[in-house]
Coordinates of C-alpha atoms and ligand atoms in Angstrom, one line a residue:
M1 CA -72.1 19.1 -11.3
K2 CA -70.7 16.2 -13.2
L3 CA -69.6 14.4 -10.4
I4 CA -73.2 14.6 -8.7
T5 CA -74.3 12.9 -12.1
S6 CA -71.6 10.3 -11.5
K7 CA -72.6 9.6 -8.0
V8 CA -76.4 8.7 -9.3
Q9 CA -75.1 6.8 -11.8
I10 CA -73.3 4.9 -9.3
E11 CA -75.7 4.8 -6.8
T12 CA -78.7 3.3 -9.3
K13 CA -76.1 0.8 -10.0
N14 CA -75.9 -0.1 -7.0
Y15 CA -79.6 -0.5 -6.3
K16 CA -80.3 -2.0 -9.0
L17 CA -77.6 -4.7 -7.7
V18 CA -79.3 -4.9 -4.8
I19 CA -82.6 -5.4 -6.2
S20 CA -81.5 -7.9 -8.6
Q21 CA -79.6 -10.3 -5.7
F22 CA -82.7 -9.8 -3.8
I23 CA -85.3 -10.9 -6.1
K24 CA -82.9 -13.6 -6.9
L25 CA -83.0 -15.5 -3.5
F26 CA -86.6 -14.3 -2.7
R27 CA -87.6 -16.8 -5.2
T28 CA -85.9 -19.1 -3.4
L29 CA -88.3 -18.6 -0.5
L30 CA -91.3 -18.4 -2.7
A31 CA -94.2 -20.6 -3.2
K32 CA -95.6 -20.8 -6.7
G33 CA -98.8 -22.0 -8.0
K34 CA -100.2 -22.6 -11.7
N35 CA -101.1 -19.4 -12.1
D36 CA -97.5 -17.7 -11.0
S37 CA -97.7 -14.3 -11.7
F38 CA -94.4 -13.2 -9.4
E39 CA -92.6 -12.6 -13.0
T40 CA -95.1 -10.5 -15.4
K41 CA -96.6 -8.3 -12.3
G42 CA -94.9 -9.5 -8.3
K43 CA -91.4 -8.8 -9.0
T44 CA -92.3 -5.0 -10.0
F45 CA -94.4 -4.7 -6.7
L46 CA -91.3 -6.1 -4.8
T47 CA -89.1 -3.6 -6.4
E48 CA -91.1 -0.7 -5.7
Q49 CA -91.3 -1.8 -1.7
L50 CA -87.5 -2.4 -1.9
M51 CA -86.5 0.7 -3.4
Y52 CA -88.5 3.0 -0.3
F53 CA -86.4 0.8 2.1
I54 CA -82.2 0.8 -0.3
R55 CA -82.8 4.6 -0.8
S56 CA -82.8 5.4 3.0
D57 CA -80.3 2.7 3.1
Q58 CA -82.4 0.9 6.3
P59 CA -82.9 -3.1 6.4
I60 CA -85.0 -4.8 4.1
E61 CA -88.0 -5.2 6.6
M62 CA -91.0 -8.3 5.7
I63 CA -93.9 -9.7 8.0
L64 CA -95.5 -12.9 8.1
P65 CA -98.8 -13.5 9.9
G66 CA -98.1 -17.2 11.1
F67 CA -97.3 -19.4 13.7
P68 CA -99.9 -19.1 16.1
C69 CA -100.4 -22.6 17.8
K70 CA -100.2 -26.6 16.9
S71 CA -103.6 -27.8 15.4
P72 CA -105.6 -29.3 18.5
N73 CA -105.7 -32.4 16.2
T74 CA -103.4 -34.9 17.6
N75 CA -104.7 -37.6 16.5
S76 CA -104.2 -37.6 12.7
K77 CA -102.2 -33.7 12.2
V78 CA -99.4 -33.0 14.8
F79 CA -97.8 -35.1 17.8
G80 CA -99.4 -32.4 20.4
Y81 CA -99.3 -28.9 22.0
L82 CA -95.6 -27.9 21.5
P83 CA -93.1 -26.7 18.2
D84 CA -91.5 -29.7 17.2
R85 CA -88.8 -29.8 14.6
G86 CA -91.1 -28.5 11.7
E87 CA -91.4 -25.2 13.7
E88 CA -86.7 -25.0 14.5
I89 CA -86.9 -25.6 10.9
A90 CA -89.2 -23.0 9.7
L91 CA -87.3 -20.0 12.2
T92 CA -83.7 -21.5 10.9
N93 CA -84.6 -21.3 7.3
L94 CA -86.6 -17.9 7.7
D95 CA -83.5 -16.3 9.9
N96 CA -80.5 -17.7 7.7
F97 CA -82.7 -16.0 4.3
C98 CA -82.7 -12.4 6.4
K99 CA -78.7 -13.5 6.4
Q100 CA -78.2 -13.7 3.2
V101 CA -79.6 -10.7 2.6
H102 CA -76.9 -9.2 4.6
K103 CA -74.4 -10.5 2.9
F104 CA -75.3 -8.2 -0.3
Y105 CA -76.9 -5.7 1.4
P106 CA -75.2 -4.5 4.6
P107 CA -77.9 -2.7 6.6
G108 CA -79.2 -6.8 6.2
C109 CA -83.4 -7.5 6.6
K110 CA -85.4 -8.0 9.3
L111 CA -88.5 -10.4 9.1
V112 CA -91.2 -9.7 12.1
I113 CA -93.5 -12.5 12.7
F114 CA -96.7 -12.1 14.0
S115 CA -98.2 -14.6 16.1
D116 CA -101.8 -14.4 15.0
G117 CA -102.8 -17.4 17.1
T118 CA -105.0 -14.8 19.1
T119 CA -107.3 -13.4 16.2
F120 CA -107.9 -17.4 15.8
S121 CA -107.6 -19.6 18.6
D122 CA -111.2 -19.7 20.0
L123 CA -112.5 -20.9 17.2
I124 CA -110.1 -24.1 16.3
G125 CA -110.6 -24.6 20.3
V126 CA -107.3 -23.9 21.7
D127 CA -107.1 -22.5 24.7
E128 CA -105.1 -19.1 26.2
E129 CA -102.7 -21.2 28.2
T130 CA -101.7 -23.8 25.9
Q131 CA -101.4 -21.4 23.5
E132 CA -99.4 -19.5 25.4
K133 CA -96.9 -22.2 25.9
Y134 CA -96.5 -22.8 21.9
N135 CA -95.8 -19.4 21.7
T136 CA -92.8 -19.3 25.1
T137 CA -91.6 -22.5 23.6
L138 CA -91.5 -21.5 19.8
K139 CA -89.5 -18.1 21.0
N140 CA -86.9 -20.6 22.4
I141 CA -86.7 -23.5 20.1
T142 CA -83.8 -21.5 17.8
K143 CA -81.3 -19.2 17.9
V144 CA -82.3 -16.4 15.5
S145 CA -81.1 -13.2 14.9
H146 CA -82.8 -11.5 11.9
I147 CA -86.3 -13.2 13.4
Y148 CA -88.7 -10.5 15.8
W149 CA -92.2 -10.8 17.1
E150 CA -95.5 -9.1 17.1
S151 CA -99.2 -10.5 18.3
L152 CA -102.3 -8.8 18.6
D153 CA -101.3 -7.5 22.2
S154 CA -98.2 -5.3 20.8
F155 CA -101.1 -3.1 19.5
F156 CA -104.4 -3.7 22.3
S157 CA -104.1 -3.8 25.6
S158 CA -104.5 -7.7 26.9
S159 CA -105.1 -7.2 30.1
N160 CA -108.7 -8.1 29.9
G161 CA -108.3 -11.2 28.0
Y162 CA -108.0 -12.7 24.8
D163 CA -111.6 -12.2 23.9
A164 CA -111.7 -8.5 24.9
L165 CA -108.1 -8.2 22.4
R166 CA -110.3 -9.9 19.2
E167 CA -113.3 -7.4 20.1
E168 CA -110.6 -4.5 19.9
L169 CA -109.6 -6.1 16.5
M170 CA -113.0 -6.5 15.1
S171 CA -114.0 -2.9 16.1
Q172 CA -111.7 -1.1 14.9
Y173 CA -110.6 -3.2 11.5
C174 CA -113.1 -5.4 10.4
S175 CA -115.2 -3.9 7.3
V176 CA -117.3 -6.6 6.3
T177 CA -120.2 -7.8 7.9
K178 CA -121.9 -11.2 8.6
Q179 CA -124.2 -11.1 6.2
Q180 CA -121.0 -9.2 3.3
V181 CA -119.3 -12.5 3.5
E182 CA -122.1 -14.9 3.2
L183 CA -123.0 -12.5 -0.7
Q184 CA -119.0 -13.2 -1.4
I185 CA -119.6 -16.9 -1.1
Q186 CA -122.1 -16.9 -3.1
N187 CA -120.7 -14.5 -6.1
D188 CA -116.8 -15.0 -5.9
E189 CA -115.1 -18.5 -6.9
Q190 CA -111.9 -17.0 -4.9
I191 CA -114.0 -16.4 -1.7
R192 CA -116.1 -19.8 -1.8
Q193 CA -112.6 -21.7 -2.1
T194 CA -111.5 -20.2 1.1
Y195 CA -114.6 -20.6 2.6
Q196 CA -115.1 -24.2 1.4
G197 CA -111.3 -25.3 2.6
L198 CA -111.6 -22.7 5.6
K199 CA -115.0 -25.4 6.7
N200 CA -112.9 -28.2 5.9
F201 CA -109.8 -27.5 8.1
L202 CA -111.9 -26.3 10.9
F203 CA -113.9 -29.5 10.5
Q204 CA -111.1 -31.7 10.6
D205 CA -109.5 -30.1 13.4
N206 CA -112.8 -31.0 15.5
P207 CA -112.6 -27.8 18.0
W208 CA -115.3 -29.0 20.1
T209 CA -114.6 -30.7 23.4
D210 CA -116.0 -33.9 25.1
S211 CA -118.6 -31.8 26.6
N212 CA -119.6 -29.7 23.8
F213 CA -119.1 -32.4 21.1
P214 CA -121.8 -32.6 18.5
Q215 CA -122.7 -36.1 17.8
A216 CA -124.4 -35.0 14.4
K217 CA -122.0 -35.3 11.5
K218 CA -124.2 -31.9 9.9
T219 CA -124.7 -30.5 12.9
R220 CA -120.9 -30.3 13.1
L221 CA -120.8 -29.0 9.6
K222 CA -122.8 -26.6 10.0
Q223 CA -120.9 -25.0 13.4
S224 CA -117.6 -25.4 11.4
G225 CA -119.1 -23.0 8.5
E226 CA -120.3 -20.5 10.9
F227 CA -116.6 -20.4 11.9
A228 CA -115.3 -20.6 8.6
K229 CA -117.2 -16.8 8.5
I230 CA -116.4 -15.3 11.4
M231 CA -112.6 -16.6 10.2
I232 CA -112.7 -14.6 6.5
Q233 CA -114.2 -11.7 9.2
R234 CA -111.0 -12.0 11.1
N235 CA -108.8 -12.4 8.7
D236 CA -110.2 -9.3 6.9
A237 CA -109.7 -7.0 10.2
L238 CA -106.0 -8.3 10.4
T239 CA -104.7 -7.6 7.2
K240 CA -105.8 -4.6 7.7
L241 CA -104.3 -3.9 11.1
L242 CA -101.2 -5.6 9.5
S243 CA -101.0 -3.2 6.7
E244 CA -102.4 0.1 8.7
K245 CA -99.2 -0.9 11.6
F246 CA -96.6 -2.1 8.8
P247 CA -97.0 -0.4 5.6
H248 CA -93.9 -0.7 4.2
H249 CA -93.1 -4.3 5.3
I250 CA -92.6 -6.6 2.4
R251 CA -95.9 -9.0 3.3
L252 CA -95.3 -12.8 3.2
S253 CA -98.0 -15.5 4.0
V254 CA -98.1 -19.3 4.2
H255 CA -101.1 -19.2 2.3
C256 CA -101.4 -19.7 -1.6
H257 CA -101.4 -16.3 -3.5
N258 CA -100.9 -15.9 -7.8
N259 CA -97.4 -13.4 -6.2
A260 CA -98.6 -10.4 -7.9
G261 CA -98.5 -8.8 -4.5
P262 CA -99.1 -7.3 -2.0
K263 CA -99.0 -10.9 -0.8
F264 CA -96.8 -13.2 -1.7
A265 CA -96.3 -16.9 -1.3
V266 CA -93.9 -18.5 1.3
H267 CA -92.6 -22.2 1.6
V268 CA -91.6 -22.1 5.5
L269 CA -89.1 -25.7 4.8
P270 CA -86.2 -25.0 2.8
N271 CA -87.0 -28.1 0.6
D272 CA -90.9 -28.7 0.9
Y273 CA -91.5 -25.9 -1.8
R274 CA -95.6 -25.9 -0.9
C275 CA -97.4 -23.8 1.3
I276 CA -97.7 -26.3 4.2
T277 CA -97.2 -25.4 7.8
P278 CA -95.7 -27.0 10.5
W279 CA -98.4 -26.0 13.2
H280 CA -100.3 -29.0 11.1
N281 CA -98.0 -31.2 9.8
V282 CA -95.6 -33.2 11.5
V283 CA -91.9 -33.7 9.7
V284 CA -90.2 -36.7 7.8
K285 CA -86.5 -36.9 6.6
T286 CA -87.0 -39.2 4.1
S287 CA -84.1 -41.5 2.9
N288 CA -82.7 -39.6 1.2
N289 CA -82.2 -36.9 3.8
Q290 CA -84.6 -34.1 2.5
E291 CA -87.2 -32.9 5.4
I292 CA -91.0 -32.7 4.3
L293 CA -94.2 -32.0 5.9
M294 CA -97.1 -34.5 6.3
K295 CA -99.8 -35.5 8.2
K296 CA -99.1 -37.3 10.9
E297 CA -101.4 -39.8 10.1
E298 CA -99.7 -40.4 6.5
A299 CA -96.7 -40.4 8.1
E300 CA -97.1 -43.0 10.6
K301 CA -98.3 -45.5 7.7
L302 CA -95.2 -44.9 5.8
P303 CA -92.6 -48.2 5.8
N304 CA -89.4 -48.0 7.9
T305 CA -89.8 -45.0 9.8
T306 CA -89.0 -44.4 13.4
L307 CA -90.0 -41.5 15.6
V308 CA -87.1 -39.0 16.8
K309 CA -87.5 -37.7 20.1
C310 CA -86.2 -34.1 21.4
H311 CA -86.7 -32.6 24.9
Q312 CA -88.4 -36.4 25.5
Q313 CA -91.1 -35.3 22.9
P314 CA -91.6 -36.3 19.6
W315 CA -89.8 -34.0 17.3
Y316 CA -90.3 -35.7 14.1
F317 CA -89.8 -39.2 12.3
L318 CA -86.6 -40.6 9.9
Q319 CA -87.0 -42.6 7.5
S320 CA -84.6 -45.2 6.3
S321 CA -84.1 -48.2 4.1
E322 CA -84.2 -50.7 6.8
D323 CA -87.0 -52.3 9.2
I324 CA -84.3 -52.2 11.9
W325 CA -85.1 -48.6 12.3
G326 CA -88.5 -48.8 13.3
K327 CA -87.2 -51.1 16.4
C328 CA -85.0 -48.2 17.6
E329 CA -85.7 -45.5 20.0
L330 CA -83.4 -42.3 18.7
E331 CA -83.3 -39.0 21.0
I332 CA -81.4 -35.6 20.3
I333 CA -78.8 -35.6 23.3
K334 CA -78.4 -31.6 23.6
P335 CA -80.9 -29.9 21.7
P336 CA -81.4 -28.2 18.9
R337 CA -78.5 -30.1 17.1
T338 CA -75.8 -32.0 19.7
G339 CA -75.0 -35.6 19.6
I340 CA -78.2 -38.0 18.8
R341 CA -78.4 -41.7 20.8
I342 CA -79.9 -44.3 18.6
T343 CA -80.7 -47.1 21.1
Y344 CA -82.3 -50.3 20.1
Q345 CA -85.7 -51.5 21.9
G346 CA -85.1 -55.5 21.4
N347 CA -86.3 -57.7 24.0
D348 CA -83.9 -58.3 26.3
N349 CA -84.0 -62.1 25.7
Q350 CA -83.3 -61.5 21.8
T351 CA -79.8 -61.1 20.2
K352 CA -78.3 -57.5 19.7
P353 CA -78.4 -57.1 15.8
S354 CA -75.2 -56.5 14.2
C355 CA -74.6 -52.6 13.9
S356 CA -73.7 -53.3 10.8
C357 CA -77.8 -53.5 10.2
L358 CA -78.1 -50.3 10.2
N359 CA -77.7 -48.0 7.0
S360 CA -74.1 -46.2 6.8
E361 CA -75.9 -43.3 5.0
T362 CA -78.3 -42.3 7.2
L363 CA -75.5 -42.9 9.4
Q364 CA -73.1 -40.6 7.9
N365 CA -75.9 -37.6 7.7
L366 CA -77.0 -38.1 11.5
C367 CA -73.3 -38.0 12.4
L368 CA -73.3 -34.4 10.5
E369 CA -76.4 -33.2 11.3
Y370 CA -75.9 -34.2 15.2
G371 CA -72.1 -34.6 15.7
F372 CA -71.8 -37.7 17.3
V373 CA -74.2 -40.4 17.1
V374 CA -74.0 -42.8 19.9
L375 CA -75.7 -46.7 19.4
R376 CA -76.4 -48.3 22.0
G377 CA -77.7 -52.0 22.0
F378 CA -76.3 -53.5 18.9
N379 CA -73.4 -56.0 18.3
I380 CA -69.7 -55.4 17.6
E381 CA -68.4 -59.1 18.1
S382 CA -64.4 -58.5 17.2
K383 CA -62.0 -56.2 16.2
E384 CA -62.1 -57.2 12.7
H385 CA -66.1 -56.6 12.5
L386 CA -66.0 -53.6 13.6
V387 CA -62.8 -52.7 10.9
E388 CA -65.4 -54.1 9.0
F389 CA -68.6 -52.0 9.8
S390 CA -66.5 -48.5 9.9
S391 CA -65.2 -49.7 6.3
E392 CA -69.1 -48.7 5.3
L393 CA -68.5 -45.3 6.4
G394 CA -65.3 -44.2 5.5
K395 CA -61.9 -45.4 4.5
P396 CA -60.3 -46.5 8.2
V397 CA -56.9 -44.8 8.8
T398 CA -54.3 -47.5 8.9
W399 CA -51.4 -47.2 12.1
D400 CA -48.3 -49.3 11.9
F401 CA -50.2 -51.0 14.6
G402 CA -53.2 -51.4 12.5
P403 CA -56.4 -50.0 12.1
V404 CA -57.8 -50.1 15.3
H405 CA -55.7 -48.6 18.3
T406 CA -56.7 -49.9 21.9
I407 CA -57.2 -47.9 24.1
R408 CA -56.7 -48.8 28.0
P409 CA -54.9 -47.6 30.8
K410 CA -50.8 -48.9 30.8
K411 CA -49.2 -49.8 34.2
T412 CA -46.5 -47.5 33.2
P413 CA -48.7 -44.8 30.8
D414 CA -46.1 -43.1 28.3
G415 CA -48.6 -40.2 27.8
Y416 CA -52.0 -39.2 29.4
I417 CA -54.0 -41.6 26.4
A418 CA -52.6 -45.1 28.0
S419 CA -53.4 -43.6 31.6
R420 CA -56.1 -42.8 33.6
E421 CA -55.2 -38.8 33.9
A422 CA -57.8 -36.6 31.7
V423 CA -57.1 -36.1 28.4
P424 CA -57.4 -32.4 26.6
L425 CA -59.6 -31.0 24.2
H426 CA -58.4 -32.2 20.5
W427 CA -59.5 -33.4 17.4
D428 CA -57.9 -36.7 16.1
L429 CA -55.2 -36.8 13.7
S430 CA -54.1 -33.3 14.9
M431 CA -50.1 -34.3 15.0
P432 CA -50.2 -37.1 12.8
P433 CA -47.0 -38.8 12.2
S434 CA -44.7 -38.1 9.5
Y435 CA -46.3 -41.7 7.3
L436 CA -49.8 -40.3 8.3
E437 CA -49.8 -37.0 7.3
A438 CA -50.2 -37.5 3.7
S439 CA -49.7 -34.2 1.6
G440 CA -49.6 -32.6 4.9
C441 CA -52.8 -30.7 3.9
Y442 CA -55.3 -30.8 6.9
E443 CA -58.3 -32.6 4.5
D444 CA -55.8 -34.9 3.5
F445 CA -54.7 -36.6 6.6
T446 CA -57.8 -35.2 9.4
P447 CA -60.2 -38.0 9.5
Q448 CA -63.5 -36.8 9.5
F449 CA -65.4 -39.6 11.9
F450 CA -63.9 -42.0 13.9
I451 CA -65.4 -44.6 15.9
L452 CA -65.5 -45.3 19.9
Y453 CA -66.6 -48.9 20.6
C454 CA -66.6 -49.3 24.5
H455 CA -65.3 -53.0 25.2
I456 CA -65.0 -52.5 28.7
A457 CA -66.8 -49.5 30.5
P458 CA -65.5 -47.4 32.9
A459 CA -66.6 -46.9 36.5
S460 CA -69.6 -45.0 36.6
G461 CA -69.0 -41.3 36.4
E462 CA -65.6 -41.3 35.2
G463 CA -63.0 -42.1 32.1
Q464 CA -66.5 -40.6 29.8
T465 CA -65.6 -38.8 26.8
T466 CA -66.2 -34.8 26.3
V467 CA -67.2 -34.3 23.5
V468 CA -67.3 -30.3 22.3
D469 CA -69.5 -29.0 19.4
G470 CA -67.2 -26.6 17.9
R471 CA -70.3 -25.4 16.2
K472 CA -72.2 -24.1 19.5
V473 CA -68.7 -22.5 20.1
L474 CA -68.7 -20.9 17.3
E475 CA -72.7 -19.7 17.4
N476 CA -72.0 -18.7 20.9
A477 CA -69.2 -16.3 19.9
G478 CA -71.0 -14.2 17.4
S479 CA -70.1 -13.8 14.2
A480 CA -68.3 -10.1 15.4
K481 CA -65.5 -12.3 17.0
V482 CA -65.5 -15.4 14.8
E483 CA -64.3 -13.1 12.4
A484 CA -61.5 -11.9 14.9
W485 CA -61.0 -15.1 15.9
K486 CA -59.9 -16.5 12.0
Q487 CA -57.1 -14.0 12.1
V488 CA -55.2 -16.4 14.9
V489 CA -53.2 -19.0 14.3
I490 CA -52.0 -21.2 17.4
D491 CA -49.0 -23.3 17.5
Y492 CA -49.2 -26.3 19.2
F493 CA -46.2 -28.5 21.0
T494 CA -46.0 -31.9 22.7
K495 CA -43.4 -34.6 23.6
F496 CA -44.0 -37.4 20.9
T497 CA -46.0 -40.3 22.1
Y498 CA -47.8 -42.6 20.2
Y499 CA -48.9 -39.8 17.7
G500 CA -45.1 -39.9 16.5
G501 CA -46.2 -35.8 15.3
K502 CA -44.3 -32.4 15.1
Q503 CA -44.8 -29.1 15.8
R504 CA -47.9 -28.0 13.8
S505 CA -49.8 -24.4 13.5
Y506 CA -53.4 -24.5 13.3
P507 CA -55.5 -21.6 12.4
L508 CA -58.6 -21.1 15.1
I509 CA -61.2 -21.0 12.4
M510 CA -60.7 -23.4 9.3
Q511 CA -63.4 -24.0 6.8
H512 CA -64.9 -27.6 7.0
P513 CA -63.6 -29.6 3.8
I514 CA -67.0 -30.2 2.7
T515 CA -69.9 -28.1 3.6
G516 CA -67.5 -25.2 3.6
E517 CA -68.7 -24.1 7.2
D518 CA -66.5 -22.6 9.4
I519 CA -64.7 -25.1 11.8
L520 CA -63.3 -24.6 15.7
R521 CA -60.2 -26.1 15.5
Y522 CA -58.7 -25.5 19.3
Q523 CA -57.0 -27.8 20.9
E524 CA -56.8 -27.4 24.9
A525 CA -53.2 -27.3 27.3
S526 CA -52.1 -30.5 29.8
N527 CA -49.4 -29.9 32.3
S528 CA -49.5 -33.3 32.9
N529 CA -46.4 -34.8 34.1
L530 CA -46.6 -37.5 31.4
Q531 CA -47.2 -35.5 28.9
T532 CA -47.0 -31.7 28.2
F533 CA -49.2 -30.3 25.8
E534 CA -48.4 -26.9 25.3
L535 CA -49.9 -23.2 23.2
D536 CA -48.7 -20.4 22.1
S537 CA -49.2 -17.7 18.5
K538 CA -47.5 -15.5 16.9
S539 CA -50.6 -13.7 15.9
L540 CA -51.3 -12.0 19.0
P541 CA -49.1 -10.5 22.0
Q542 CA -48.8 -13.0 24.6
E543 CA -50.8 -11.3 27.3
D544 CA -54.0 -11.1 24.4
F545 CA -52.9 -14.8 23.9
Q546 CA -53.6 -16.3 27.1
Q547 CA -56.9 -13.9 27.3
L548 CA -57.8 -15.9 24.4
V549 CA -57.2 -19.2 25.2
A550 CA -59.6 -18.5 28.9
E551 CA -62.2 -17.2 26.4
L552 CA -61.9 -20.6 24.6
Q553 CA -61.6 -22.7 27.6
A554 CA -64.8 -21.3 29.4
S555 CA -66.3 -21.6 26.1
A556 CA -65.8 -25.2 25.1
Y557 CA -66.5 -26.4 28.4
D558 CA -70.1 -24.4 28.6
D559 CA -73.0 -26.8 29.2
S560 CA -74.7 -25.7 25.9
C561 CA -71.7 -26.8 24.1
L562 CA -70.6 -29.9 25.9
I563 CA -71.3 -33.5 27.0
C564 CA -70.0 -35.8 28.7
H565 CA -70.5 -39.6 27.5
D566 CA -70.7 -41.8 30.4
W567 CA -70.2 -45.2 28.3
Q568 CA -71.8 -48.6 29.3
Q569 CA -70.3 -51.6 27.6
G570 CA -71.4 -52.0 24.1
D571 CA -71.8 -48.7 22.9
L572 CA -70.7 -47.0 20.0
L573 CA -69.5 -43.8 19.3
L574 CA -69.4 -42.2 15.8
I575 CA -67.8 -38.1 15.9
E576 CA -67.6 -36.0 13.4
N577 CA -64.1 -35.1 14.1
H578 CA -64.1 -31.6 12.3
Y579 CA -66.9 -30.0 14.0
M580 CA -66.5 -31.4 16.7
L581 CA -63.4 -31.2 19.4
H582 CA -63.2 -34.3 22.0
G583 CA -61.1 -35.7 25.5
R584 CA -61.4 -37.3 28.3
T585 CA -62.5 -37.0 31.7
S586 CA -59.6 -38.6 34.6
A587 CA -60.6 -41.8 36.4
S588 CA -59.6 -43.6 39.7
D589 CA -58.0 -47.6 39.4
L590 CA -61.9 -48.8 39.4
T591 CA -61.4 -48.0 35.4
D592 CA -57.9 -49.5 35.3
D593 CA -60.0 -52.1 32.7
R594 CA -61.4 -49.4 30.6
E595 CA -60.6 -50.1 27.0
L596 CA -61.9 -48.7 23.9
W597 CA -61.4 -49.3 20.1
R598 CA -60.9 -46.4 18.0
V599 CA -60.7 -46.7 14.5
Q600 CA -60.4 -43.0 12.2
L601 CA -62.0 -42.7 9.3
L602 CA -60.9 -40.5 6.0
P603 CA -63.5 -40.0 3.1
H604 CA -63.6 -42.4 0.6
S605 CA -62.8 -40.6 -2.3
L606 CA -59.3 -39.0 -0.5
P607 CA -55.8 -41.3 -1.5
Q608 CA -53.9 -42.8 1.0
K609 CA -50.6 -44.6 1.4
S610 CA -51.1 -48.6 2.5
V611 CA -49.2 -49.4 5.6
S612 CA -46.5 -50.7 3.1
D613 CA -45.5 -47.7 1.2
F614 CA -45.5 -46.1 4.7
S615 CA -43.5 -48.7 6.9
K616 CA -40.0 -47.8 4.3
N617 CA -40.5 -44.0 5.4
L618 CA -41.0 -44.8 9.2
D619 CA -39.1 -43.0 11.7
Y620 CA -39.4 -45.5 15.3
K621 CA -37.7 -42.4 17.2
E622 CA -40.7 -40.4 16.5
V623 CA -43.5 -43.1 17.3
A624 CA -43.6 -44.3 20.9
Ligands
FE2_701 FE1 -59.2 -38.3 20.5

């Protein structure tokens, strides 16, 4: 008997802990208004709901109606009919919430998004094809693992089209007549406000086509009012459908509520705490690196703002502190977040602007987000200028030959770097000479960024710099595999070239020194006659290790992770060295003049020995 009592006490304690952790996390998602009742009422309501799942050790389930289709108002509200950065961040944010729950509650958390476009699309003037395109793109916009999709056709037959689906919904679930809605608008302040909001919204979104556009504003307002009443009825039916089909799910909403329950208002963007949706707005990344939503026409009026494109379509606005950004075109190279190209769009007759015109903080933020940045159409006058520009982004690593490494094929190369051969994947300064080793800790000597400047371009299609997004490799591998990889340490051997380094061992998965994220630290073997690069591991039996290496090779060279940068004269590449791996494709004798200048950058705050300090200890035998 005593034993049973103690078990119950322990379990109750665990319930309480899970509930308090969930509520703490849930507060970060809640959008709170003036008269918020979450702490006084909603918390109790939510606790009851949580107990249902936790008692039976089931995943906590939530449901959010939303993500219907883009507003048709592409003039002043949104970029177009397809999802963009707003939807991408919102889904990532909601999925991350569920991931966090999994950390303290192993059964985890699932979110059903009920894509409710069909319920209202005819009223806002969006046709079925447009809505379907939005939905299909939405489901592929970013990889999520805890989000599930439902819509009206999950419960009713869609073979007779969207009108039939809506009729089914209304006939089975709507309990208010139009007359009752009209009475509520007259007598209930909250309903009147909802009605007025919907009416204004419909009027602004202009659901009319050219052929049925009512000329008189009065007629359009009246029509908007009629549609708003139908929307209230349909919303009533939808709420009842969801309560019946998802009776235990925690009900989230993108609309304002007092959070007393059962509906909880959430903000879908992590840094924009309002009830505001990506399908009625565009994203602006502000100069302090916060992403917020606003109407497109407002964003267009902001100073020093430039448009970022993805998949050849407008994706979001980026704001910085200099007007030069307004003259640049920004394009994400491999969506969702590998590489971004900044191209100066000046007139050919004008002199190229100096790359120093670009704000270094914005460049660093872009590099952290996208792993690498290509700058095209900017001017670098000399190696000294490159060092000056680089110094804004970090503290240049000073080799015995200086901060700039000139990389070009030699007649008699002493290793693959100074040849026309391919360079295997690696990260910079993985094999440091003793004078650059600092304390010997990875974060003390490993550059966070490095810059490559193309002084003379190779022939097209060869001598490309290969960049692998280690974050994508880890994402593709999945968390279970990454956990297993954390047990692996790889030993690397190479003859001493200009690196001057010694044999080194690195865990396959390390932590980013600044963000703390898992990072992939894998270097590719080479059996070049000029210089071999060998891998071994004591963590695994030889056969298993070879299998792992084959798997890592295939993963790194997967099309979703790899970009081969085709150089143009004057290109600058800024690469984040912890997230990314890089190498080079081979070249023919057409590329004998390829010349890149490289500067590696440590964070400014880390101490580094000066040239005069290390020259005393320099072992020249180790440096080719
Ligand atoms: Fe390198």
